[in-house]
mmCIF file of C-alpha atoms in Angstrom:
data_model
loop_
_atom_site.group_PDB
_atom_site.id
_atom_site.type_symbol
_atom_site.label_atom_id
_atom_site.label_comp_id
_atom_site.label_asym_id
_atom_site.label_seq_id
_atom_site.Cartn_x
_atom_site.Cartn_y
_atom_site.Cartn_z
ATOM 1 C CA MET I 962 71.671 -10.610 28.974
ATOM 2 C CA SER I 963 69.315 -8.839 31.383
ATOM 3 C CA TYR I 964 67.517 -11.495 33.381
ATOM 4 C CA ASP I 965 65.756 -8.917 35.562
ATOM 5 C CA SER I 966 64.341 -7.260 32.449
ATOM 6 C CA ASP I 967 62.798 -10.539 31.316
ATOM 7 C CA LEU I 968 61.284 -11.038 34.765
ATOM 8 C CA ASP I 969 59.851 -7.513 34.687
ATOM 9 C CA THR I 970 58.324 -8.172 31.273
ATOM 10 C CA ALA I 971 56.685 -11.389 32.430
ATOM 11 C CA LEU I 972 55.282 -9.843 35.620
ATOM 12 C CA ASN I 973 54.126 -6.652 33.902
ATOM 13 C CA ARG I 974 52.217 -8.726 31.366
ATOM 14 C CA LEU I 975 50.205 -10.280 34.206
ATOM 15 C CA HIS I 976 49.481 -6.854 35.681
ATOM 16 C CA GLN I 977 48.336 -5.480 32.316
ATOM 17 C CA GLU I 978 46.011 -8.437 31.741
ATOM 18 C CA GLY I 979 44.548 -8.143 35.235
ATOM 19 C CA ARG I 980 45.824 -11.619 36.103
ATOM 20 C CA TYR I 981 48.527 -10.812 38.662
ATOM 21 C CA ARG I 982 47.818 -12.798 41.814
ATOM 22 C CA THR I 983 48.449 -11.422 45.275
ATOM 23 C CA PHE I 984 48.690 -13.370 48.509
ATOM 24 C CA ILE I 985 46.208 -12.223 51.127
ATOM 25 C CA ASP I 986 47.609 -12.614 54.632
ATOM 26 C CA VAL I 987 44.772 -14.200 56.579
ATOM 27 C CA GLU I 988 44.967 -16.030 59.889
ATOM 28 C CA ARG I 989 42.142 -18.409 60.635
ATOM 29 C CA GLU I 990 40.872 -18.313 64.181
ATOM 30 C CA LYS I 991 40.311 -21.595 65.997
ATOM 31 C CA GLY I 992 36.646 -21.888 66.904
ATOM 32 C CA ASN I 993 35.682 -18.852 64.818
ATOM 33 C CA PHE I 994 35.666 -20.253 61.289
ATOM 34 C CA PRO I 995 34.797 -18.960 58.655
ATOM 35 C CA ASN I 996 36.098 -15.710 60.148
ATOM 36 C CA ALA I 997 39.765 -14.813 59.992
ATOM 37 C CA VAL I 998 42.068 -11.865 60.600
ATOM 38 C CA TRP I 999 43.402 -10.095 57.501
ATOM 39 C CA THR I 1000 46.676 -8.225 57.866
ATOM 40 C CA ARG I 1001 47.122 -5.487 55.288
ATOM 41 C CA GLU I 1002 50.501 -4.502 53.851
ATOM 42 C CA ASP I 1003 50.623 -1.493 56.216
ATOM 43 C CA GLY I 1004 50.235 -3.810 59.208
ATOM 44 C CA THR I 1005 46.651 -2.858 60.060
ATOM 45 C CA GLN I 1006 44.150 -5.659 60.588
ATOM 46 C CA ARG I 1007 40.450 -6.346 60.176
ATOM 47 C CA GLU I 1008 38.205 -9.353 60.578
ATOM 48 C CA VAL I 1009 37.055 -10.948 57.336
ATOM 49 C CA THR I 1010 34.842 -13.838 56.333
ATOM 50 C CA ILE I 1011 36.464 -16.456 54.106
ATOM 51 C CA TRP I 1012 34.236 -17.418 51.175
ATOM 52 C CA CYS I 1013 36.772 -19.170 48.940
ATOM 53 C CA GLY I 1014 38.288 -21.852 51.177
ATOM 54 C CA ASN I 1015 38.248 -25.531 50.296
ATOM 55 C CA ASP I 1016 37.757 -26.669 53.882
ATOM 56 C CA TYR I 1017 34.228 -27.389 52.731
ATOM 57 C CA LEU I 1018 32.871 -28.831 55.983
ATOM 58 C CA GLY I 1019 35.007 -26.965 58.498
ATOM 59 C CA MET I 1020 36.788 -30.176 59.499
ATOM 60 C CA GLY I 1021 40.056 -28.247 59.857
ATOM 61 C CA GLN I 1022 38.512 -26.873 63.068
ATOM 62 C CA HIS I 1023 36.761 -30.029 64.274
ATOM 63 C CA PRO I 1024 37.675 -31.275 67.770
ATOM 64 C CA VAL I 1025 37.902 -34.881 66.544
ATOM 65 C CA VAL I 1026 40.637 -33.886 64.087
ATOM 66 C CA LEU I 1027 42.492 -31.529 66.424
ATOM 67 C CA ASN I 1028 42.510 -34.024 69.292
ATOM 68 C CA ALA I 1029 43.904 -36.770 67.061
ATOM 69 C CA MET I 1030 46.667 -34.466 65.847
ATOM 70 C CA HIS I 1031 47.584 -33.347 69.360
ATOM 71 C CA GLU I 1032 47.782 -36.943 70.548
ATOM 72 C CA ALA I 1033 49.994 -37.955 67.633
ATOM 73 C CA ILE I 1034 52.391 -35.036 67.929
ATOM 74 C CA ASP I 1035 52.719 -35.613 71.676
ATOM 75 C CA ALA I 1036 53.465 -39.273 71.007
ATOM 76 C CA THR I 1037 55.785 -39.022 68.007
ATOM 77 C CA GLY I 1038 57.014 -35.446 67.521
ATOM 78 C CA ALA I 1039 56.792 -33.382 64.343
ATOM 79 C CA GLY I 1040 58.117 -34.976 61.152
ATOM 80 C CA SER I 1041 58.028 -38.529 59.838
ATOM 81 C CA GLY I 1042 61.790 -38.726 59.429
ATOM 82 C CA GLY I 1043 61.971 -39.948 55.867
ATOM 83 C CA THR I 1044 60.324 -41.524 52.859
ATOM 84 C CA ARG I 1045 57.942 -44.422 53.296
ATOM 85 C CA ASN I 1046 60.661 -46.840 52.177
ATOM 86 C CA ILE I 1047 63.221 -45.597 54.691
ATOM 87 C CA SER I 1048 61.711 -44.507 57.991
ATOM 88 C CA GLY I 1049 58.537 -42.655 57.122
ATOM 89 C CA THR I 1050 55.963 -45.413 57.551
ATOM 90 C CA THR I 1051 54.156 -45.321 60.885
ATOM 91 C CA VAL I 1052 51.038 -46.794 62.432
ATOM 92 C CA TYR I 1053 49.286 -43.510 61.579
ATOM 93 C CA HIS I 1054 50.021 -43.832 57.849
ATOM 94 C CA LYS I 1055 48.834 -47.429 57.799
ATOM 95 C CA ARG I 1056 45.691 -46.549 59.739
ATOM 96 C CA LEU I 1057 44.861 -43.762 57.287
ATOM 97 C CA GLU I 1058 45.386 -45.987 54.246
ATOM 98 C CA ALA I 1059 43.106 -48.611 55.809
ATOM 99 C CA GLU I 1060 40.405 -45.966 56.400
ATOM 100 C CA LEU I 1061 40.663 -44.807 52.781
ATOM 101 C CA ALA I 1062 40.572 -48.308 51.310
ATOM 102 C CA ASP I 1063 37.458 -49.012 53.388
ATOM 103 C CA LEU I 1064 35.893 -45.685 52.346
ATOM 104 C CA HIS I 1065 36.117 -46.573 48.668
ATOM 105 C CA GLY I 1066 35.532 -50.312 48.943
ATOM 106 C CA LYS I 1067 38.987 -51.080 47.557
ATOM 107 C CA GLU I 1068 41.641 -53.561 48.619
ATOM 108 C CA ALA I 1069 44.234 -50.868 49.287
ATOM 109 C CA ALA I 1070 45.083 -47.182 49.285
ATOM 110 C CA LEU I 1071 48.358 -45.328 48.850
ATOM 111 C CA LEU I 1072 49.183 -41.976 50.484
ATOM 112 C CA PHE I 1073 50.940 -39.058 48.830
ATOM 113 C CA THR I 1074 51.813 -35.603 50.126
ATOM 114 C CA SER I 1075 49.048 -34.053 47.999
ATOM 115 C CA ALA I 1076 46.401 -35.059 45.491
ATOM 116 C CA TYR I 1077 48.390 -33.140 42.869
ATOM 117 C CA ILE I 1078 51.363 -35.437 43.470
ATOM 118 C CA ALA I 1079 49.083 -38.483 43.589
ATOM 119 C CA ASN I 1080 47.683 -37.639 40.141
ATOM 120 C CA ASP I 1081 51.028 -36.665 38.659
ATOM 121 C CA ALA I 1082 52.930 -39.635 40.051
ATOM 122 C CA THR I 1083 50.292 -42.236 39.226
ATOM 123 C CA LEU I 1084 49.390 -41.086 35.716
ATOM 124 C CA SER I 1085 53.044 -40.625 34.753
ATOM 125 C CA THR I 1086 53.874 -44.137 36.011
ATOM 126 C CA LEU I 1087 51.044 -46.160 34.464
ATOM 127 C CA PRO I 1088 52.610 -46.379 30.948
ATOM 128 C CA ARG I 1089 55.640 -48.055 32.530
ATOM 129 C CA LEU I 1090 53.319 -50.680 33.949
ATOM 130 C CA PHE I 1091 51.187 -51.077 30.809
ATOM 131 C CA PRO I 1092 53.436 -50.685 27.716
ATOM 132 C CA GLY I 1093 51.657 -48.940 24.869
ATOM 133 C CA LEU I 1094 48.994 -47.507 27.181
ATOM 134 C CA VAL I 1095 46.770 -44.820 25.644
ATOM 135 C CA ILE I 1096 45.257 -42.397 28.140
ATOM 136 C CA LEU I 1097 42.010 -40.719 27.109
ATOM 137 C CA SER I 1098 41.712 -37.528 29.145
ATOM 138 C CA ASP I 1099 38.767 -35.147 29.595
ATOM 139 C CA ALA I 1100 39.595 -31.714 28.190
ATOM 140 C CA LEU I 1101 38.873 -30.012 31.526
ATOM 141 C CA ASN I 1102 40.910 -32.328 33.733
ATOM 142 C CA HIS I 1103 42.924 -30.709 36.508
ATOM 143 C CA ALA I 1104 46.451 -29.452 35.843
ATOM 144 C CA SER I 1105 47.894 -32.277 37.952
ATOM 145 C CA MET I 1106 46.298 -34.879 35.697
ATOM 146 C CA ILE I 1107 47.405 -33.036 32.572
ATOM 147 C CA GLU I 1108 50.965 -32.822 33.869
ATOM 148 C CA GLY I 1109 51.119 -36.502 34.779
ATOM 149 C CA ILE I 1110 49.758 -37.543 31.395
ATOM 150 C CA ARG I 1111 52.091 -35.155 29.562
ATOM 151 C CA ARG I 1112 55.171 -36.428 31.370
ATOM 152 C CA ASN I 1113 54.525 -40.137 31.050
ATOM 153 C CA GLY I 1114 55.948 -40.434 27.559
ATOM 154 C CA GLY I 1115 52.996 -42.515 26.433
ATOM 155 C CA HIS I 1116 50.137 -41.892 24.058
ATOM 156 C CA LYS I 1117 47.204 -39.644 24.901
ATOM 157 C CA GLN I 1118 43.898 -38.572 23.439
ATOM 158 C CA ILE I 1119 41.934 -35.534 24.682
ATOM 159 C CA PHE I 1120 38.149 -35.864 24.438
ATOM 160 C CA ALA I 1121 35.745 -32.925 24.640
ATOM 161 C CA HIS I 1122 34.489 -32.215 28.131
ATOM 162 C CA ASN I 1123 31.876 -34.765 29.224
ATOM 163 C CA ASP I 1124 31.278 -35.591 25.538
ATOM 164 C CA LEU I 1125 30.463 -39.293 25.313
ATOM 165 C CA ASP I 1126 30.198 -39.270 21.531
ATOM 166 C CA ASP I 1127 33.694 -37.838 21.205
ATOM 167 C CA LEU I 1128 35.047 -40.329 23.737
ATOM 168 C CA ARG I 1129 33.423 -43.213 21.855
ATOM 169 C CA ALA I 1130 34.838 -42.018 18.543
ATOM 170 C CA LYS I 1131 38.340 -41.876 19.980
ATOM 171 C CA LEU I 1132 38.017 -45.319 21.541
ATOM 172 C CA GLU I 1133 36.762 -46.763 18.260
ATOM 173 C CA ALA I 1134 39.757 -45.324 16.410
ATOM 174 C CA LEU I 1135 42.243 -47.140 18.666
ATOM 175 C CA PRO I 1136 43.413 -50.717 18.046
ATOM 176 C CA ALA I 1137 41.208 -53.163 19.903
ATOM 177 C CA ASN I 1138 44.192 -54.744 21.633
ATOM 178 C CA ALA I 1139 45.768 -51.444 22.774
ATOM 179 C CA PRO I 1140 45.753 -50.932 26.562
ATOM 180 C CA LYS I 1141 43.562 -47.931 27.386
ATOM 181 C CA LEU I 1142 42.693 -45.800 30.398
ATOM 182 C CA ILE I 1143 39.966 -43.149 30.660
ATOM 183 C CA ALA I 1144 40.928 -40.343 33.063
ATOM 184 C CA PHE I 1145 38.293 -37.887 34.274
ATOM 185 C CA GLU I 1146 36.979 -36.037 37.307
ATOM 186 C CA SER I 1147 33.742 -36.735 39.125
ATOM 187 C CA LEU I 1148 33.132 -33.065 39.930
ATOM 188 C CA TYR I 1149 34.811 -30.254 38.018
ATOM 189 C CA SER I 1150 35.637 -27.525 40.493
ATOM 190 C CA MET I 1151 35.460 -24.397 38.336
ATOM 191 C CA ASP I 1152 31.928 -24.909 36.951
ATOM 192 C CA GLY I 1153 30.712 -27.390 39.562
ATOM 193 C CA ASP I 1154 29.441 -29.879 36.964
ATOM 194 C CA PHE I 1155 29.443 -33.665 37.269
ATOM 195 C CA ALA I 1156 30.850 -36.296 34.944
ATOM 196 C CA PRO I 1157 28.549 -38.943 33.397
ATOM 197 C CA ILE I 1158 30.353 -41.627 35.395
ATOM 198 C CA GLU I 1159 28.098 -44.571 34.617
ATOM 199 C CA ALA I 1160 28.167 -43.909 30.868
ATOM 200 C CA ILE I 1161 31.955 -43.576 30.929
ATOM 201 C CA CYS I 1162 32.201 -46.881 32.782
ATOM 202 C CA ASP I 1163 29.944 -48.483 30.172
ATOM 203 C CA LEU I 1164 32.303 -47.314 27.419
ATOM 204 C CA ALA I 1165 35.289 -48.549 29.398
ATOM 205 C CA ASP I 1166 33.701 -51.997 29.664
ATOM 206 C CA GLU I 1167 32.815 -52.033 25.981
ATOM 207 C CA PHE I 1168 36.337 -51.125 24.844
ATOM 208 C CA GLY I 1169 38.335 -52.871 27.553
ATOM 209 C CA ALA I 1170 39.667 -49.695 29.195
ATOM 210 C CA LEU I 1171 40.709 -48.982 32.762
ATOM 211 C CA THR I 1172 39.008 -46.095 34.577
ATOM 212 C CA TYR I 1173 40.729 -43.372 36.627
ATOM 213 C CA ILE I 1174 38.581 -40.860 38.493
ATOM 214 C CA ASP I 1175 39.613 -37.743 40.403
ATOM 215 C CA GLU I 1176 37.171 -37.292 43.314
ATOM 216 C CA VAL I 1177 39.116 -34.451 44.942
ATOM 217 C CA HIS I 1178 36.168 -32.057 45.263
ATOM 218 C CA ALA I 1179 33.708 -34.810 46.122
ATOM 219 C CA VAL I 1180 35.269 -37.033 48.804
ATOM 220 C CA GLY I 1181 33.718 -36.346 52.188
ATOM 221 C CA MET I 1182 30.911 -34.464 50.459
ATOM 222 C CA TYR I 1183 28.844 -37.002 48.521
ATOM 223 C CA GLY I 1184 27.671 -40.531 49.145
ATOM 224 C CA PRO I 1185 26.311 -42.121 52.343
ATOM 225 C CA ARG I 1186 29.803 -42.240 53.879
ATOM 226 C CA GLY I 1187 31.505 -39.463 51.939
ATOM 227 C CA GLY I 1188 33.074 -41.736 49.351
ATOM 228 C CA GLY I 1189 32.346 -39.249 46.587
ATOM 229 C CA VAL I 1190 30.064 -39.062 43.579
ATOM 230 C CA ALA I 1191 30.946 -42.630 42.573
ATOM 231 C CA GLU I 1192 29.672 -43.835 45.954
ATOM 232 C CA ARG I 1193 26.552 -41.680 45.661
ATOM 233 C CA ASP I 1194 25.813 -43.310 42.308
ATOM 234 C CA ASN I 1195 26.783 -46.844 43.449
ATOM 235 C CA LEU I 1196 29.628 -46.996 40.929
ATOM 236 C CA MET I 1197 32.778 -47.324 43.036
ATOM 237 C CA ASP I 1198 33.221 -50.986 42.111
ATOM 238 C CA ARG I 1199 33.412 -49.987 38.436
ATOM 239 C CA ILE I 1200 36.293 -47.547 38.923
ATOM 240 C CA ASP I 1201 39.801 -49.019 38.812
ATOM 241 C CA ILE I 1202 41.702 -46.124 40.413
ATOM 242 C CA ILE I 1203 40.167 -43.433 42.617
ATOM 243 C CA ASN I 1204 42.132 -40.280 43.421
ATOM 244 C CA GLY I 1205 41.213 -38.122 46.378
ATOM 245 C CA THR I 1206 42.456 -35.416 48.714
ATOM 246 C CA LEU I 1207 42.629 -34.950 52.460
ATOM 247 C CA ALA I 1208 43.000 -31.171 52.147
ATOM 248 C CA LYS I 1209 39.465 -30.129 51.234
ATOM 249 C CA ALA I 1210 36.404 -31.704 52.866
ATOM 250 C CA TYR I 1211 38.654 -33.584 55.303
ATOM 251 C CA GLY I 1212 40.312 -30.344 56.366
ATOM 252 C CA VAL I 1213 43.925 -31.525 56.697
ATOM 253 C CA MET I 1214 46.534 -32.271 54.002
ATOM 254 C CA GLY I 1215 47.621 -35.031 51.655
ATOM 255 C CA GLY I 1216 46.346 -37.047 48.719
ATOM 256 C CA TYR I 1217 45.892 -40.680 47.800
ATOM 257 C CA ILE I 1218 44.794 -43.292 45.353
ATOM 258 C CA ALA I 1219 42.554 -46.234 46.187
ATOM 259 C CA ALA I 1220 42.632 -49.318 43.975
ATOM 260 C CA SER I 1221 43.437 -53.012 43.994
ATOM 261 C CA ALA I 1222 46.278 -54.155 46.232
ATOM 262 C CA LYS I 1223 48.292 -55.099 43.156
ATOM 263 C CA MET I 1224 47.783 -51.684 41.528
ATOM 264 C CA CYS I 1225 48.797 -49.796 44.684
ATOM 265 C CA ASP I 1226 51.810 -52.059 45.119
ATOM 266 C CA ALA I 1227 52.961 -51.379 41.557
ATOM 267 C CA ILE I 1228 52.581 -47.594 41.884
ATOM 268 C CA ARG I 1229 54.346 -47.718 45.247
ATOM 269 C CA SER I 1230 57.217 -49.611 43.682
ATOM 270 C CA TYR I 1231 57.638 -47.595 40.465
ATOM 271 C CA ALA I 1232 56.453 -44.002 41.000
ATOM 272 C CA PRO I 1233 59.337 -41.577 41.711
ATOM 273 C CA GLY I 1234 56.835 -39.097 43.156
ATOM 274 C CA PHE I 1235 56.124 -41.625 45.877
ATOM 275 C CA ILE I 1236 59.513 -43.283 46.305
ATOM 276 C CA PHE I 1237 61.588 -40.121 46.758
ATOM 277 C CA THR I 1238 59.208 -37.964 48.818
ATOM 278 C CA THR I 1239 59.226 -37.654 52.605
ATOM 279 C CA SER I 1240 55.954 -38.964 53.970
ATOM 280 C CA LEU I 1241 53.261 -36.918 55.659
ATOM 281 C CA PRO I 1242 53.970 -35.977 59.296
ATOM 282 C CA PRO I 1243 52.371 -38.546 61.611
ATOM 283 C CA ALA I 1244 50.156 -35.883 63.210
ATOM 284 C CA VAL I 1245 48.750 -34.947 59.792
ATOM 285 C CA ALA I 1246 48.047 -38.592 58.990
ATOM 286 C CA ALA I 1247 46.380 -39.036 62.382
ATOM 287 C CA GLY I 1248 44.170 -35.989 61.887
ATOM 288 C CA ALA I 1249 43.209 -37.089 58.388
ATOM 289 C CA ALA I 1250 42.340 -40.603 59.555
ATOM 290 C CA ALA I 1251 40.135 -39.174 62.297
ATOM 291 C CA SER I 1252 38.422 -36.881 59.789
ATOM 292 C CA VAL I 1253 37.762 -39.675 57.285
ATOM 293 C CA ALA I 1254 36.397 -41.935 60.020
ATOM 294 C CA HIS I 1255 34.162 -39.188 61.409
ATOM 295 C CA LEU I 1256 32.660 -38.211 58.066
ATOM 296 C CA LYS I 1257 31.731 -41.815 57.330
ATOM 297 C CA THR I 1258 28.928 -41.333 59.852
ATOM 298 C CA ASP I 1259 28.257 -37.573 60.056
ATOM 299 C CA THR I 1260 25.580 -37.331 57.396
ATOM 300 C CA ALA I 1261 24.005 -34.359 59.197
ATOM 301 C CA LEU I 1262 27.072 -32.202 58.464
ATOM 302 C CA ARG I 1263 26.842 -33.005 54.751
ATOM 303 C CA GLU I 1264 23.132 -32.213 54.723
ATOM 304 C CA GLN I 1265 23.701 -28.925 56.544
ATOM 305 C CA HIS I 1266 26.302 -28.015 53.942
ATOM 306 C CA ARG I 1267 23.966 -28.891 51.072
ATOM 307 C CA GLN I 1268 21.227 -26.702 52.508
ATOM 308 C CA GLY I 1269 23.624 -23.770 52.915
ATOM 309 C CA ALA I 1270 24.816 -24.042 49.314
ATOM 310 C CA GLU I 1271 21.247 -24.179 48.041
ATOM 311 C CA ALA I 1272 20.281 -21.147 50.132
ATOM 312 C CA LEU I 1273 23.148 -19.107 48.696
ATOM 313 C CA LYS I 1274 22.305 -20.102 45.119
ATOM 314 C CA LEU I 1275 18.648 -19.241 45.664
ATOM 315 C CA ARG I 1276 19.542 -15.761 46.913
ATOM 316 C CA LEU I 1277 21.990 -15.090 44.071
ATOM 317 C CA ARG I 1278 19.523 -16.323 41.480
ATOM 318 C CA GLY I 1279 16.883 -14.014 42.960
ATOM 319 C CA LEU I 1280 19.142 -11.046 42.217
ATOM 320 C CA GLY I 1281 19.598 -12.169 38.623
ATOM 321 C CA LEU I 1282 23.331 -12.655 39.021
ATOM 322 C CA PRO I 1283 24.970 -14.927 36.388
ATOM 323 C CA LEU I 1284 25.205 -17.994 38.572
ATOM 324 C CA ILE I 1285 26.758 -21.166 37.178
ATOM 325 C CA ASP I 1286 24.686 -23.937 38.761
ATOM 326 C CA HIS I 1287 25.091 -27.622 37.956
ATOM 327 C CA GLY I 1288 23.625 -28.851 41.225
ATOM 328 C CA SER I 1289 26.848 -29.218 43.187
ATOM 329 C CA HIS I 1290 28.116 -27.446 46.306
ATOM 330 C CA ILE I 1291 30.385 -25.142 44.269
ATOM 331 C CA VAL I 1292 28.892 -21.693 43.561
ATOM 332 C CA PRO I 1293 30.648 -19.792 40.743
ATOM 333 C CA VAL I 1294 29.371 -16.366 39.658
ATOM 334 C CA HIS I 1295 30.397 -15.350 36.145
ATOM 335 C CA VAL I 1296 32.087 -11.951 35.678
ATOM 336 C CA GLY I 1297 33.741 -12.374 32.281
ATOM 337 C CA ASP I 1298 36.400 -9.704 32.674
ATOM 338 C CA PRO I 1299 39.706 -10.199 34.567
ATOM 339 C CA VAL I 1300 40.057 -6.554 35.615
ATOM 340 C CA LYS I 1301 36.505 -6.270 36.950
ATOM 341 C CA CYS I 1302 36.781 -9.687 38.580
ATOM 342 C CA LYS I 1303 39.828 -8.521 40.525
ATOM 343 C CA MET I 1304 38.151 -5.169 41.220
ATOM 344 C CA ILE I 1305 35.101 -6.790 42.804
ATOM 345 C CA SER I 1306 37.304 -9.152 44.804
ATOM 346 C CA ASP I 1307 39.305 -6.203 46.163
ATOM 347 C CA MET I 1308 36.190 -4.185 46.994
ATOM 348 C CA LEU I 1309 34.549 -7.102 48.752
ATOM 349 C CA LEU I 1310 37.622 -7.468 50.925
ATOM 350 C CA GLU I 1311 38.365 -3.825 51.683
ATOM 351 C CA GLU I 1312 34.822 -2.456 51.961
ATOM 352 C CA HIS I 1313 32.839 -5.439 53.216
ATOM 353 C CA GLY I 1314 35.294 -7.776 54.949
ATOM 354 C CA ILE I 1315 34.481 -10.594 52.511
ATOM 355 C CA TYR I 1316 37.395 -12.613 51.140
ATOM 356 C CA VAL I 1317 36.965 -14.381 47.792
ATOM 357 C CA GLN I 1318 39.763 -14.717 45.256
ATOM 358 C CA PRO I 1319 39.147 -13.981 41.555
ATOM 359 C CA ILE I 1320 39.439 -16.990 39.242
ATOM 360 C CA ASN I 1321 41.171 -15.962 36.011
ATOM 361 C CA PHE I 1322 43.068 -17.511 33.109
ATOM 362 C CA PRO I 1323 44.769 -20.024 33.004
ATOM 363 C CA THR I 1324 42.600 -21.648 35.681
ATOM 364 C CA VAL I 1325 39.559 -20.893 33.495
ATOM 365 C CA PRO I 1326 39.384 -19.822 29.810
ATOM 366 C CA ARG I 1327 39.680 -16.123 28.985
ATOM 367 C CA GLY I 1328 36.295 -14.427 29.028
ATOM 368 C CA THR I 1329 34.930 -16.782 31.709
ATOM 369 C CA GLU I 1330 36.543 -15.097 34.724
ATOM 370 C CA ARG I 1331 34.507 -15.624 37.862
ATOM 371 C CA LEU I 1332 34.180 -15.412 41.604
ATOM 372 C CA ARG I 1333 33.944 -18.887 43.107
ATOM 373 C CA PHE I 1334 32.129 -19.174 46.431
ATOM 374 C CA THR I 1335 32.400 -22.233 48.653
ATOM 375 C CA PRO I 1336 29.772 -22.107 51.396
ATOM 376 C CA SER I 1337 30.227 -24.365 54.393
ATOM 377 C CA PRO I 1338 28.000 -25.455 57.291
ATOM 378 C CA VAL I 1339 29.394 -22.578 59.359
ATOM 379 C CA HIS I 1340 28.389 -19.868 56.868
ATOM 380 C CA ASP I 1341 25.097 -19.052 58.597
ATOM 381 C CA ALA I 1342 22.111 -17.086 57.305
ATOM 382 C CA THR I 1343 23.524 -13.761 58.536
ATOM 383 C CA THR I 1344 26.838 -14.409 56.773
ATOM 384 C CA ILE I 1345 25.050 -15.318 53.541
ATOM 385 C CA ASP I 1346 22.891 -12.200 53.794
ATOM 386 C CA SER I 1347 25.966 -9.970 54.130
ATOM 387 C CA LEU I 1348 27.566 -11.524 51.054
ATOM 388 C CA VAL I 1349 24.445 -11.265 48.908
ATOM 389 C CA LYS I 1350 23.854 -7.601 49.784
ATOM 390 C CA ALA I 1351 27.493 -6.725 49.054
ATOM 391 C CA LEU I 1352 27.407 -8.472 45.670
ATOM 392 C CA ASP I 1353 24.141 -6.749 44.763
ATOM 393 C CA MET I 1354 25.673 -3.350 45.479
ATOM 394 C CA LEU I 1355 28.997 -3.991 43.715
ATOM 395 C CA TRP I 1356 27.394 -5.517 40.635
ATOM 396 C CA GLY I 1357 25.628 -2.244 40.060
ATOM 397 C CA GLN I 1358 28.705 -0.118 40.803
ATOM 398 C CA CYS I 1359 30.805 -2.093 38.310
ATOM 399 C CA ALA I 1360 28.058 -2.007 35.647
ATOM 400 C CA LEU I 1361 28.011 -5.760 35.186
ATOM 401 C CA ASN I 1362 25.250 -7.675 33.433
ATOM 402 C CA ARG I 1363 22.600 -9.502 35.393
ATOM 403 C CA ASP I 1364 21.502 -12.651 33.629
ATOM 404 C CA SER I 1365 20.857 -15.619 35.860
ATOM 405 C CA LEU I 1366 20.400 -17.840 32.796
ATOM 406 C CA ALA I 1367 23.656 -16.810 31.066
ATOM 407 C CA CYS I 1368 25.542 -19.810 32.344
#
């Protein structure tokens, strides 16, 4: 048995399909975001502009966050020292959970080390709490939701993406007395489209289903206080479980759910992904709490971000590039070929100092490969101009179609 041969076969297949992923060694510079230093494999360096980060608002550089983290690490040291049940619960964790519960108008919140773990642990635990539970999951839900639903040992139904007729048909086919939960995202990160939240809630009420929403790409970004799309649409009270992250708009790390006190208590008590995991370092919890609190009032930062995203989309549309635009802050540009997608990504980095990773299968379906840009309030007009000019040049060099209405 040649194990190395099997590994070579698997890796070579990715290379041949143009899907092999490489890590780009970039070091963000405090006070100079979105610029960073890229270190090539030969050790040489150049300054690059990051266009694919999820620190949507630049909060990973904000003095409010950094000061809170410095204070906490000076007071408590580095790690938490254990799981929440043993020694890993501190005043910082409790403060953050209180901020999150308040953000979403819920009785409680429960912290996890990431939103991936929060989704996986919660969705895989719910059938233990509700025997016979059927989870109805949107076809484009994140891998963490899919994994949690797959592992829970319960029943599942997959409904077509944002298709209310298909969701209704599947609900109607289930026994009226069967416990049900509808799991979906508020904002789908690869296309940037929104879920019909109110209509899904209406169906949940009609068929007696619980609702579970992933607001990972929306918390901090939408709503008067950054509570997400559900807050923007005044629907938070109709969602039973809200999942969110602290690693994107809030600029730190970690994930959570917000729900009733009883729901959070049950997940806390039954979910292995919570019970057996060391808690977030106190300094991380402190920084996240400061970020959440700050963005409850900093509406100007959200508006500045919105304007920057709209400016970039306007420029790209003016060039006739195949922009995927559903009105969100996420700006995907369709390429449709994994090799050319990687080629443009490499050329942007090497020739123009612009860093954006190609998005290929399995993150998106084959034939829909894309470059996904995430403008932030610190991507100024000059930075946007440099990106647009580089894309215009490379699109012609790579003989790609220009069709702003294609997507």
